[in-house]
CSV table of C-alpha atoms in Angstrom, one decimal:
chain,number,residue,atom,x,y,z
C,19,MET,CA,177.6,88.6,-75.5
C,20,ASP,CA,175.0,88.3,-72.7
C,21,THR,CA,172.3,89.8,-74.9
C,22,ALA,CA,173.2,87.4,-77.6
C,23,LEU,CA,172.8,84.4,-75.2
C,24,ILE,CA,169.5,85.8,-73.9
C,25,ASN,CA,168.2,86.3,-77.4
C,26,GLU,CA,169.3,82.7,-78.3
C,27,PHE,CA,167.5,81.3,-75.3
C,28,TYR,CA,164.4,83.3,-76.1
C,29,LEU,CA,164.4,82.0,-79.7
C,30,MET,CA,165.0,78.5,-78.4
C,31,GLN,CA,162.0,78.7,-76.0
C,32,ASN,CA,159.8,80.1,-78.8
C,33,SER,CA,160.8,77.4,-81.2
C,34,ARG,CA,159.5,74.8,-78.8
C,35,SER,CA,155.8,74.5,-78.6
C,36,ASN,CA,154.3,75.1,-75.3
C,37,LEU,CA,152.6,71.8,-75.2
C,38,LYS,CA,156.0,69.9,-75.6
C,39,TYR,CA,157.5,72.1,-72.8
C,40,ILE,CA,154.5,71.3,-70.5
C,41,GLU,CA,154.7,67.6,-71.3
C,42,LEU,CA,158.5,67.6,-70.7
C,43,LEU,CA,158.0,69.3,-67.3
C,44,GLU,CA,155.2,66.9,-66.3
C,45,GLU,CA,157.3,63.9,-67.4
C,46,HIS,CA,160.5,64.9,-65.7
C,47,VAL,CA,159.4,66.9,-62.7
C,48,TYR,CA,155.8,66.5,-61.6
C,49,GLN,CA,155.4,62.8,-62.2
C,50,PRO,CA,158.4,61.7,-60.1
C,51,VAL,CA,157.4,64.0,-57.4
C,52,GLN,CA,153.8,62.7,-57.4
C,53,THR,CA,155.2,59.1,-57.3
C,54,ALA,CA,157.5,59.8,-54.4
C,55,ASN,CA,154.6,61.7,-52.6
C,56,HIS,CA,152.3,58.7,-53.1
C,57,TYR,CA,154.9,56.3,-51.9
C,58,MET,CA,155.6,58.3,-48.7
C,59,THR,CA,152.0,58.9,-47.8
C,60,SER,CA,151.1,55.3,-48.2
C,61,TRP,CA,154.2,54.2,-46.2
C,62,MET,CA,153.3,56.7,-43.4
C,63,GLY,CA,149.7,55.5,-43.4
C,64,LYS,CA,150.7,51.8,-43.1
C,65,ARG,CA,153.1,52.7,-40.4
C,66,GLY,CA,150.5,54.7,-38.5
C,67,GLN,CA,148.0,51.8,-38.7
C,68,MET,CA,150.6,49.4,-37.5
C,69,LEU,CA,151.5,51.6,-34.5
C,70,LEU,CA,147.8,52.1,-33.6
C,71,LYS,CA,147.3,48.3,-33.6
C,72,LEU,CA,150.4,47.9,-31.5
C,73,ASP,CA,149.1,50.5,-29.0
C,74,VAL,CA,145.7,48.8,-28.7
C,75,THR,CA,147.3,45.4,-28.2
C,76,LEU,CA,149.7,46.7,-25.5
C,77,TYR,CA,146.9,48.5,-23.8
C,78,ASN,CA,144.7,45.4,-23.7
C,79,SER,CA,147.6,43.3,-22.5
C,80,TYR,CA,148.3,45.9,-19.8
C,81,ARG,CA,144.6,45.9,-18.6
C,82,ARG,CA,144.5,42.1,-18.5
C,83,LEU,CA,147.8,41.8,-16.5
C,84,LYS,CA,146.7,44.6,-14.2
C,85,LYS,CA,143.4,42.9,-13.6
C,86,LYS,CA,145.0,39.6,-13.0
C,87,TYR,CA,148.0,40.5,-10.8
C,88,LEU,CA,147.3,43.9,-9.3
C,89,ARG,CA,144.0,43.4,-7.7
C,90,LEU,CA,143.3,45.3,-4.6
C,91,ILE,CA,142.0,43.0,-1.8
């Protein structure tokens, strides 16, 4: 029975053209993965830029407050 199923699967694979199989793989596997990857990398990039701006702003505020209130006489 197992060999019959294997032969059936082999015949089914051969009946499909390779191009259709590749298109099917690309459409159902690669494209969603690429979309999710693009979404995540752009999200991480935006988050990183936001955090860098926040860091610069906080550092500048810290320097200004330090200069204003913590002067050594």
